[in-house]
Amino acid sequence: MSNGQDISIHFQCELENRADIDLVVVVPIFSDPDHLVKTLKTIVSQRPDVPLATLVVENGGERPTGADAAKAFFLNHPSDSAVIICRRRGRCQALNAGLSQALERYPNLQAIAVIGDDEVAAPEWLDGLMAVQEAYRADIVGGPQLPVFKHPQELRWKRHPVFAPPYDASGPVPMLYSASNVLVTRAVLEGMPQPFLDPAMDIVGGCAVDLFHRCKAAGFSFAWAADAWVTQSVPEHHATAAWVRATSLRRGTVSAYLARRSDPTLAGRLKRLGTSLALMTTSLPRGVKLWAKTGLAFAALYYFHVARGRVTAEVGLIGRGDRKPGQ
């Protein structure tokens, strides 16, 4: 079974009527199929007060190893579930496929939660997200992604802003930054145009931040659920200064692209370049404070790297005119 969007159904299991499903968990596959099984175990062990379904999205290579692993899991753990294959490669494409297919398959769903295949959910993960959503009437709720490192010497990185959660306490927040460990209500899914995430943002990263900025402009609200945590396995090459620096630079680049959308004129770009240069001049004093707070010397360069990413992107955008990222 397939449609015109290069999406096919690899497996499906229905215990409830699809129309009765209120909550869908979407799991895009990008990593090790063995870890995917760990993720799925923590999903089927959730006990929310509403009917739940799981939708797994394979976005790998020619062999659907992740989809096969998910199918085998659901055959041994029957639950309302589906495994789809999205042939359009990219994180944004996989997430778009998961969100759109969830809406199509479960017409009365009230919310979609997203978790990565490299993550493991807390026992009351979904309850935590839903409780905060109900308490604050938030349209989108996020929760912590707590890093799990392979070696003790890598634990120092958990204090760096690249890995540390952006907020400490539950409640309303101005913005969210990750497409994983997030709950999106039906109001957002109906109010935002499809495709929800811009595939062009896969070039620089930050497709989730782009979506959330557009959601905020449309009037949707955000909240943070501090107790709705997931743990995230960190590859060894991510626990390095080079990767952390590159990620910090990319955050600055994404910030520049998003700012450009609000004012794409040359005057607007020059103004943003001035702002970025000003941020660079204040980055080192701010970095020293961050060093003192985290006890991590490398964190002192975080704001500098973000500002440098902004400046580099602004200079590139001025020279590239109105072309989209990657063109």
mmCIF file of C-alpha atoms in Angstrom:
data_model
loop_
_atom_site.group_PDB
_atom_site.id
_atom_site.type_symbol
_atom_site.label_atom_id
_atom_site.label_comp_id
_atom_site.label_asym_id
_atom_site.label_seq_id
_atom_site.Cartn_x
_atom_site.Cartn_y
_atom_site.Cartn_z
ATOM 1 C CA MET A 1 0.000 0.000 0.000
ATOM 2 C CA SER A 2 1.448 3.390 -0.959
ATOM 3 C CA ASN A 3 0.500 6.910 -1.897
ATOM 4 C CA GLY A 4 1.790 9.679 -4.104
ATOM 5 C CA GLN A 5 4.142 10.908 -1.388
ATOM 6 C CA ASP A 6 6.430 7.878 -1.624
ATOM 7 C CA ILE A 7 5.056 6.428 1.606
ATOM 8 C CA SER A 8 4.183 2.760 1.979
ATOM 9 C CA ILE A 9 2.709 0.685 4.805
ATOM 10 C CA HIS A 10 5.152 -1.983 5.986
ATOM 11 C CA PHE A 11 3.067 -3.313 8.884
ATOM 12 C CA GLN A 12 -0.077 -2.467 10.812
ATOM 13 C CA CYS A 13 -1.949 -3.854 13.798
ATOM 14 C CA GLU A 14 -5.372 -2.695 14.957
ATOM 15 C CA LEU A 15 -6.804 -3.631 18.334
ATOM 16 C CA GLU A 16 -8.999 -0.540 18.694
ATOM 17 C CA ASN A 17 -11.062 1.186 16.069
ATOM 18 C CA ARG A 18 -8.792 3.796 14.483
ATOM 19 C CA ALA A 19 -11.434 6.444 15.092
ATOM 20 C CA ASP A 20 -11.129 5.845 18.845
ATOM 21 C CA ILE A 21 -7.390 6.598 19.037
ATOM 22 C CA ASP A 22 -6.730 9.885 20.866
ATOM 23 C CA LEU A 23 -2.936 9.909 21.123
ATOM 24 C CA VAL A 24 -0.288 8.779 18.627
ATOM 25 C CA VAL A 25 3.433 8.390 19.302
ATOM 26 C CA VAL A 26 5.556 8.918 16.184
ATOM 27 C CA VAL A 27 9.016 7.311 16.093
ATOM 28 C CA PRO A 28 11.242 8.232 13.124
ATOM 29 C CA ILE A 29 14.080 5.748 12.534
ATOM 30 C CA PHE A 30 17.555 7.151 11.919
ATOM 31 C CA SER A 31 19.823 5.032 14.126
ATOM 32 C CA ASP A 32 20.474 1.465 15.263
ATOM 33 C CA PRO A 33 17.471 -0.914 14.925
ATOM 34 C CA ASP A 34 18.569 -2.611 18.160
ATOM 35 C CA HIS A 35 18.072 0.620 20.089
ATOM 36 C CA LEU A 36 14.708 1.108 18.393
ATOM 37 C CA VAL A 37 13.457 -1.976 20.226
ATOM 38 C CA LYS A 38 14.441 -0.370 23.551
ATOM 39 C CA THR A 39 12.489 2.733 22.554
ATOM 40 C CA LEU A 40 9.395 0.751 21.591
ATOM 41 C CA LYS A 41 9.454 -1.186 24.863
ATOM 42 C CA THR A 42 9.190 2.059 26.807
ATOM 43 C CA ILE A 43 6.320 3.237 24.597
ATOM 44 C CA VAL A 44 4.132 0.142 24.931
ATOM 45 C CA SER A 45 4.700 0.214 28.697
ATOM 46 C CA GLN A 46 3.092 3.673 28.928
ATOM 47 C CA ARG A 47 -0.383 3.732 30.442
ATOM 48 C CA PRO A 48 -2.031 7.008 29.443
ATOM 49 C CA ASP A 49 -5.715 7.539 30.203
ATOM 50 C CA VAL A 50 -6.539 7.721 26.483
ATOM 51 C CA PRO A 51 -6.322 5.175 23.631
ATOM 52 C CA LEU A 52 -2.776 5.117 22.253
ATOM 53 C CA ALA A 53 -1.200 4.082 18.946
ATOM 54 C CA THR A 54 2.421 3.991 17.789
ATOM 55 C CA LEU A 55 3.560 4.967 14.295
ATOM 56 C CA VAL A 56 7.127 4.088 13.274
ATOM 57 C CA VAL A 57 8.677 5.799 10.234
ATOM 58 C CA GLU A 58 11.545 4.086 8.408
ATOM 59 C CA ASN A 59 13.775 6.531 6.548
ATOM 60 C CA GLY A 60 16.874 4.415 6.047
ATOM 61 C CA GLY A 61 18.566 2.897 3.018
ATOM 62 C CA GLU A 62 17.484 0.246 0.541
ATOM 63 C CA ARG A 63 17.018 -2.433 3.217
ATOM 64 C CA PRO A 64 14.320 -1.510 5.753
ATOM 65 C CA THR A 65 16.144 -3.016 8.728
ATOM 66 C CA GLY A 66 14.509 -0.614 11.156
ATOM 67 C CA ALA A 67 11.042 -1.303 9.779
ATOM 68 C CA ASP A 68 11.675 -5.046 9.997
ATOM 69 C CA ALA A 69 12.803 -4.694 13.623
ATOM 70 C CA ALA A 70 9.679 -2.690 14.471
ATOM 71 C CA LYS A 71 7.431 -5.224 12.731
ATOM 72 C CA ALA A 72 9.017 -8.099 14.649
ATOM 73 C CA PHE A 73 8.568 -6.189 17.899
ATOM 74 C CA PHE A 74 4.880 -5.473 17.332
ATOM 75 C CA LEU A 75 4.219 -9.071 16.299
ATOM 76 C CA ASN A 76 5.521 -10.106 19.722
ATOM 77 C CA HIS A 77 3.919 -7.163 21.552
ATOM 78 C CA PRO A 78 0.519 -6.624 19.880
ATOM 79 C CA SER A 79 -0.739 -3.058 20.173
ATOM 80 C CA ASP A 80 -2.321 -0.427 17.982
ATOM 81 C CA SER A 81 0.588 0.318 15.694
ATOM 82 C CA ALA A 82 1.811 0.888 12.173
ATOM 83 C CA VAL A 83 5.201 0.897 10.473
ATOM 84 C CA ILE A 84 5.573 3.013 7.357
ATOM 85 C CA ILE A 85 8.444 3.560 4.938
ATOM 86 C CA CYS A 86 9.192 7.095 3.747
ATOM 87 C CA ARG A 87 11.355 6.975 0.630
ATOM 88 C CA ARG A 88 12.100 10.677 0.617
ATOM 89 C CA ARG A 89 15.298 10.928 2.610
ATOM 90 C CA GLY A 90 15.873 13.436 5.376
ATOM 91 C CA ARG A 91 14.806 14.156 8.937
ATOM 92 C CA CYS A 92 12.156 16.657 7.863
ATOM 93 C CA GLN A 93 10.714 14.236 5.312
ATOM 94 C CA ALA A 94 10.446 11.453 7.885
ATOM 95 C CA LEU A 95 8.762 13.694 10.449
ATOM 96 C CA ASN A 96 6.377 15.095 7.854
ATOM 97 C CA ALA A 97 5.455 11.560 6.820
ATOM 98 C CA GLY A 98 4.833 10.550 10.419
ATOM 99 C CA LEU A 99 2.684 13.568 11.263
ATOM 100 C CA SER A 100 0.627 13.455 8.069
ATOM 101 C CA GLN A 101 0.094 9.688 8.217
ATOM 102 C CA ALA A 102 -0.945 9.874 11.867
ATOM 103 C CA LEU A 103 -3.616 12.417 10.951
ATOM 104 C CA GLU A 104 -4.763 10.299 8.023
ATOM 105 C CA ARG A 105 -4.843 6.959 9.846
ATOM 106 C CA TYR A 106 -6.303 8.195 13.139
ATOM 107 C CA PRO A 107 -8.844 10.868 12.178
ATOM 108 C CA ASN A 108 -9.897 11.781 15.729
ATOM 109 C CA LEU A 109 -6.501 11.985 17.393
ATOM 110 C CA GLN A 110 -6.074 14.874 19.811
ATOM 111 C CA ALA A 111 -2.283 14.994 20.004
ATOM 112 C CA ILE A 112 0.910 13.498 18.608
ATOM 113 C CA ALA A 113 4.017 12.822 20.679
ATOM 114 C CA VAL A 114 7.405 12.388 19.008
ATOM 115 C CA ILE A 115 10.330 10.409 20.397
ATOM 116 C CA GLY A 116 13.630 9.503 18.738
ATOM 117 C CA ASP A 117 14.741 5.946 18.067
ATOM 118 C CA ASP A 118 17.870 6.686 20.119
ATOM 119 C CA GLU A 119 15.804 7.615 23.177
ATOM 120 C CA VAL A 120 14.194 5.777 26.088
ATOM 121 C CA ALA A 121 11.100 7.238 27.739
ATOM 122 C CA ALA A 122 10.466 7.670 31.447
ATOM 123 C CA PRO A 123 7.760 5.351 32.856
ATOM 124 C CA GLU A 124 5.220 8.205 33.022
ATOM 125 C CA TRP A 125 6.533 10.141 30.036
ATOM 126 C CA LEU A 126 3.227 10.579 28.213
ATOM 127 C CA ASP A 127 1.317 11.333 31.411
ATOM 128 C CA GLY A 128 3.853 14.058 32.182
ATOM 129 C CA LEU A 129 3.510 15.713 28.785
ATOM 130 C CA MET A 130 -0.281 15.538 28.857
ATOM 131 C CA ALA A 131 -0.540 16.847 32.429
ATOM 132 C CA VAL A 132 1.468 19.967 31.577
ATOM 133 C CA GLN A 133 -0.516 20.479 28.381
ATOM 134 C CA GLU A 134 -3.777 20.364 30.307
ATOM 135 C CA ALA A 135 -2.512 22.504 33.193
ATOM 136 C CA TYR A 136 -1.295 25.360 30.998
ATOM 137 C CA ARG A 137 -3.489 24.815 27.917
ATOM 138 C CA ALA A 138 -0.314 24.792 25.849
ATOM 139 C CA ASP A 139 -0.399 23.935 22.170
ATOM 140 C CA ILE A 140 3.078 22.351 22.138
ATOM 141 C CA VAL A 141 4.871 20.769 25.109
ATOM 142 C CA GLY A 142 8.506 19.718 25.287
ATOM 143 C CA GLY A 143 10.519 17.748 27.811
ATOM 144 C CA PRO A 144 14.166 17.073 28.706
ATOM 145 C CA GLN A 145 16.417 14.872 26.597
ATOM 146 C CA LEU A 146 18.964 13.635 29.122
ATOM 147 C CA PRO A 147 22.224 12.497 27.491
ATOM 148 C CA VAL A 148 23.635 9.046 28.205
ATOM 149 C CA PHE A 149 27.352 8.823 27.459
ATOM 150 C CA LYS A 150 29.326 5.651 26.852
ATOM 151 C CA HIS A 151 32.390 6.522 28.919
ATOM 152 C CA PRO A 152 32.761 8.176 32.359
ATOM 153 C CA GLN A 153 35.193 10.784 31.027
ATOM 154 C CA GLU A 154 32.475 12.048 28.674
ATOM 155 C CA LEU A 155 30.069 12.926 31.503
ATOM 156 C CA ARG A 156 31.459 16.462 31.719
ATOM 157 C CA TRP A 157 29.706 17.292 28.447
ATOM 158 C CA LYS A 158 26.245 16.945 30.000
ATOM 159 C CA ARG A 159 26.684 20.429 31.503
ATOM 160 C CA HIS A 160 27.325 22.022 28.100
ATOM 161 C CA PRO A 161 24.352 23.921 26.553
ATOM 162 C CA VAL A 162 24.486 21.623 23.520
ATOM 163 C CA PHE A 163 23.426 18.721 25.765
ATOM 164 C CA ALA A 164 21.759 20.367 28.771
ATOM 165 C CA PRO A 165 17.959 20.928 28.720
ATOM 166 C CA PRO A 166 17.026 24.553 27.938
ATOM 167 C CA TYR A 167 14.701 24.859 30.962
ATOM 168 C CA ASP A 168 14.671 23.563 34.541
ATOM 169 C CA ALA A 169 11.065 23.967 35.705
ATOM 170 C CA SER A 170 7.685 23.013 34.277
ATOM 171 C CA GLY A 171 5.455 25.757 32.942
ATOM 172 C CA PRO A 172 4.982 28.113 29.991
ATOM 173 C CA VAL A 173 8.112 28.851 27.953
ATOM 174 C CA PRO A 174 8.750 31.192 25.014
ATOM 175 C CA MET A 175 10.147 28.596 22.600
ATOM 176 C CA LEU A 176 11.129 24.948 22.099
ATOM 177 C CA TYR A 177 14.131 23.733 20.130
ATOM 178 C CA SER A 178 13.805 20.008 19.442
ATOM 179 C CA ALA A 179 11.404 17.916 17.382
ATOM 180 C CA SER A 180 11.928 15.002 19.758
ATOM 181 C CA ASN A 181 10.306 14.540 23.168
ATOM 182 C CA VAL A 182 7.539 16.882 22.178
ATOM 183 C CA LEU A 183 3.729 16.771 22.285
ATOM 184 C CA VAL A 184 1.863 18.594 19.511
ATOM 185 C CA THR A 185 -1.872 19.162 19.863
ATOM 186 C CA ARG A 186 -4.443 18.789 17.120
ATOM 187 C CA ALA A 187 -4.988 22.552 17.035
ATOM 188 C CA VAL A 188 -1.430 22.974 15.753
ATOM 189 C CA LEU A 189 -1.744 20.135 13.249
ATOM 190 C CA GLU A 190 -4.920 21.661 11.833
ATOM 191 C CA GLY A 191 -3.697 25.246 12.008
ATOM 192 C CA MET A 192 -0.307 24.895 10.322
ATOM 193 C CA PRO A 193 0.078 24.224 6.592
ATOM 194 C CA GLN A 194 1.517 20.960 5.329
ATOM 195 C CA PRO A 195 4.238 19.930 4.954
ATOM 196 C CA PHE A 196 4.787 20.922 8.565
ATOM 197 C CA LEU A 197 8.591 20.971 8.403
ATOM 198 C CA ASP A 198 10.553 22.626 5.609
ATOM 199 C CA PRO A 199 12.856 20.042 3.939
ATOM 200 C CA ALA A 200 15.167 22.874 2.859
ATOM 201 C CA MET A 201 16.123 23.294 6.514
ATOM 202 C CA ASP A 202 17.709 19.834 6.483
ATOM 203 C CA ILE A 203 20.651 21.483 4.728
ATOM 204 C CA VAL A 204 21.587 23.525 7.790
ATOM 205 C CA GLY A 205 19.602 21.647 10.457
ATOM 206 C CA GLY A 206 17.018 23.267 12.659
ATOM 207 C CA CYS A 207 13.821 22.210 10.895
ATOM 208 C CA ALA A 208 12.087 21.907 14.283
ATOM 209 C CA VAL A 209 13.136 25.401 15.367
ATOM 210 C CA ASP A 210 11.873 26.747 12.054
ATOM 211 C CA LEU A 211 8.496 25.061 12.578
ATOM 212 C CA PHE A 212 8.205 26.309 16.152
ATOM 213 C CA HIS A 213 9.033 29.870 15.111
ATOM 214 C CA ARG A 214 6.247 29.700 12.543
ATOM 215 C CA CYS A 215 3.918 28.219 15.174
ATOM 216 C CA LYS A 216 4.714 31.082 17.532
ATOM 217 C CA ALA A 217 4.036 33.617 14.783
ATOM 218 C CA ALA A 218 0.671 31.899 14.248
ATOM 219 C CA GLY A 219 -0.206 32.406 17.920
ATOM 220 C CA PHE A 220 0.443 28.944 19.345
ATOM 221 C CA SER A 221 1.847 28.573 22.859
ATOM 222 C CA PHE A 222 4.593 26.427 24.397
ATOM 223 C CA ALA A 223 5.220 24.755 27.744
ATOM 224 C CA TRP A 224 7.922 22.654 29.371
ATOM 225 C CA ALA A 225 7.334 19.378 31.237
ATOM 226 C CA ALA A 226 10.402 18.900 33.432
ATOM 227 C CA ASP A 227 9.309 15.455 34.647
ATOM 228 C CA ALA A 228 8.519 14.087 31.173
ATOM 229 C CA TRP A 229 12.116 13.151 30.435
ATOM 230 C CA VAL A 230 13.677 10.782 27.974
ATOM 231 C CA THR A 231 17.252 9.547 27.953
ATOM 232 C CA GLN A 232 19.196 9.847 24.711
ATOM 233 C CA SER A 233 22.166 7.677 23.776
ATOM 234 C CA VAL A 234 25.092 9.851 22.683
ATOM 235 C CA PRO A 235 27.441 8.446 20.001
ATOM 236 C CA GLU A 236 31.115 8.627 20.903
ATOM 237 C CA HIS A 237 31.915 11.124 18.150
ATOM 238 C CA HIS A 238 29.308 13.516 19.576
ATOM 239 C CA ALA A 239 31.138 13.660 22.901
ATOM 240 C CA THR A 240 34.023 15.591 21.365
ATOM 241 C CA ALA A 241 35.024 19.230 21.249
ATOM 242 C CA ALA A 242 34.881 19.197 17.440
ATOM 243 C CA TRP A 243 31.268 17.992 17.299
ATOM 244 C CA VAL A 244 30.121 20.326 20.089
ATOM 245 C CA ARG A 245 31.781 23.271 18.337
ATOM 246 C CA ALA A 246 30.183 22.351 14.996
ATOM 247 C CA THR A 247 26.764 22.053 16.641
ATOM 248 C CA SER A 248 27.169 25.446 18.311
ATOM 249 C CA LEU A 249 28.138 27.018 14.983
ATOM 250 C CA ARG A 250 25.120 25.394 13.336
ATOM 251 C CA ARG A 251 22.811 26.903 15.947
ATOM 252 C CA GLY A 252 24.082 30.317 14.953
ATOM 253 C CA THR A 253 23.585 29.509 11.281
ATOM 254 C CA VAL A 254 19.999 28.404 11.880
ATOM 255 C CA SER A 255 19.326 31.564 13.877
ATOM 256 C CA ALA A 256 20.538 33.659 10.941
ATOM 257 C CA TYR A 257 18.339 31.825 8.433
ATOM 258 C CA LEU A 258 15.266 32.240 10.610
ATOM 259 C CA ALA A 259 15.939 35.932 11.178
ATOM 260 C CA ARG A 260 16.325 36.386 7.443
ATOM 261 C CA ARG A 261 12.773 35.166 6.853
ATOM 262 C CA SER A 262 11.329 38.042 8.867
ATOM 263 C CA ASP A 263 13.211 40.647 6.795
ATOM 264 C CA PRO A 264 14.916 39.351 3.630
ATOM 265 C CA THR A 265 15.927 42.800 2.358
ATOM 266 C CA LEU A 266 19.571 43.817 2.060
ATOM 267 C CA ALA A 267 19.015 46.488 4.722
ATOM 268 C CA GLY A 268 17.597 43.846 7.031
ATOM 269 C CA ARG A 269 20.582 41.590 6.459
ATOM 270 C CA LEU A 270 23.049 44.369 7.162
ATOM 271 C CA LYS A 271 21.174 45.202 10.362
ATOM 272 C CA ARG A 272 21.291 41.558 11.447
ATOM 273 C CA LEU A 273 24.986 41.394 10.614
ATOM 274 C CA GLY A 274 25.538 44.313 12.970
ATOM 275 C CA THR A 275 23.532 42.541 15.659
ATOM 276 C CA SER A 276 25.541 39.363 15.137
ATOM 277 C CA LEU A 277 28.828 41.246 15.435
ATOM 278 C CA ALA A 278 27.563 42.848 18.642
ATOM 279 C CA LEU A 279 26.685 39.409 19.992
ATOM 280 C CA MET A 280 30.205 38.280 19.203
ATOM 281 C CA THR A 281 31.715 41.122 21.228
ATOM 282 C CA THR A 282 29.638 40.167 24.280
ATOM 283 C CA SER A 283 30.085 36.423 23.813
ATOM 284 C CA LEU A 284 33.289 36.062 25.814
ATOM 285 C CA PRO A 285 32.037 37.791 29.013
ATOM 286 C CA ARG A 286 28.870 35.694 28.807
ATOM 287 C CA GLY A 287 31.006 32.635 28.187
ATOM 288 C CA VAL A 288 33.057 33.249 31.314
ATOM 289 C CA LYS A 289 29.830 33.316 33.348
ATOM 290 C CA LEU A 290 28.741 30.071 31.702
ATOM 291 C CA TRP A 291 32.115 28.528 32.555
ATOM 292 C CA ALA A 292 31.641 29.518 36.182
ATOM 293 C CA LYS A 293 28.097 28.100 36.199
ATOM 294 C CA THR A 294 28.894 24.764 34.540
ATOM 295 C CA GLY A 295 32.489 24.239 35.625
ATOM 296 C CA LEU A 296 33.249 23.301 32.009
ATOM 297 C CA ALA A 297 36.002 25.403 30.446
ATOM 298 C CA PHE A 298 34.967 24.630 26.860
ATOM 299 C CA ALA A 299 31.501 26.056 27.594
ATOM 300 C CA ALA A 300 33.133 29.495 27.763
ATOM 301 C CA LEU A 301 33.310 29.449 23.952
ATOM 302 C CA TYR A 302 29.674 28.469 23.382
ATOM 303 C CA TYR A 303 28.247 31.960 22.821
ATOM 304 C CA PHE A 304 31.259 32.872 20.671
ATOM 305 C CA HIS A 305 30.683 29.855 18.424
ATOM 306 C CA VAL A 306 26.965 30.640 18.097
ATOM 307 C CA ALA A 307 27.728 34.275 17.249
ATOM 308 C CA ARG A 308 30.396 33.211 14.772
ATOM 309 C CA GLY A 309 27.884 30.903 13.103
ATOM 310 C CA ARG A 310 25.465 33.820 12.784
ATOM 311 C CA VAL A 311 28.106 36.129 11.305
ATOM 312 C CA THR A 312 29.307 33.516 8.821
ATOM 313 C CA ALA A 313 25.746 32.797 7.724
ATOM 314 C CA GLU A 314 24.865 36.489 7.407
ATOM 315 C CA VAL A 315 27.876 37.141 5.181
ATOM 316 C CA GLY A 316 26.952 34.147 3.045
ATOM 317 C CA LEU A 317 23.316 35.212 2.778
ATOM 318 C CA ILE A 318 24.245 38.727 1.696
ATOM 319 C CA GLY A 319 26.280 37.258 -1.141
ATOM 320 C CA ARG A 320 23.675 34.666 -2.130
ATOM 321 C CA GLY A 321 20.665 36.906 -2.577
ATOM 322 C CA ASP A 322 17.281 35.235 -2.189
ATOM 323 C CA ARG A 323 18.340 31.650 -2.788
ATOM 324 C CA LYS A 324 17.208 28.975 -0.340
ATOM 325 C CA PRO A 325 19.678 27.002 1.776
ATOM 326 C CA GLY A 326 21.574 24.508 -0.339
ATOM 327 C CA GLN A 327 20.910 26.225 -3.661
#
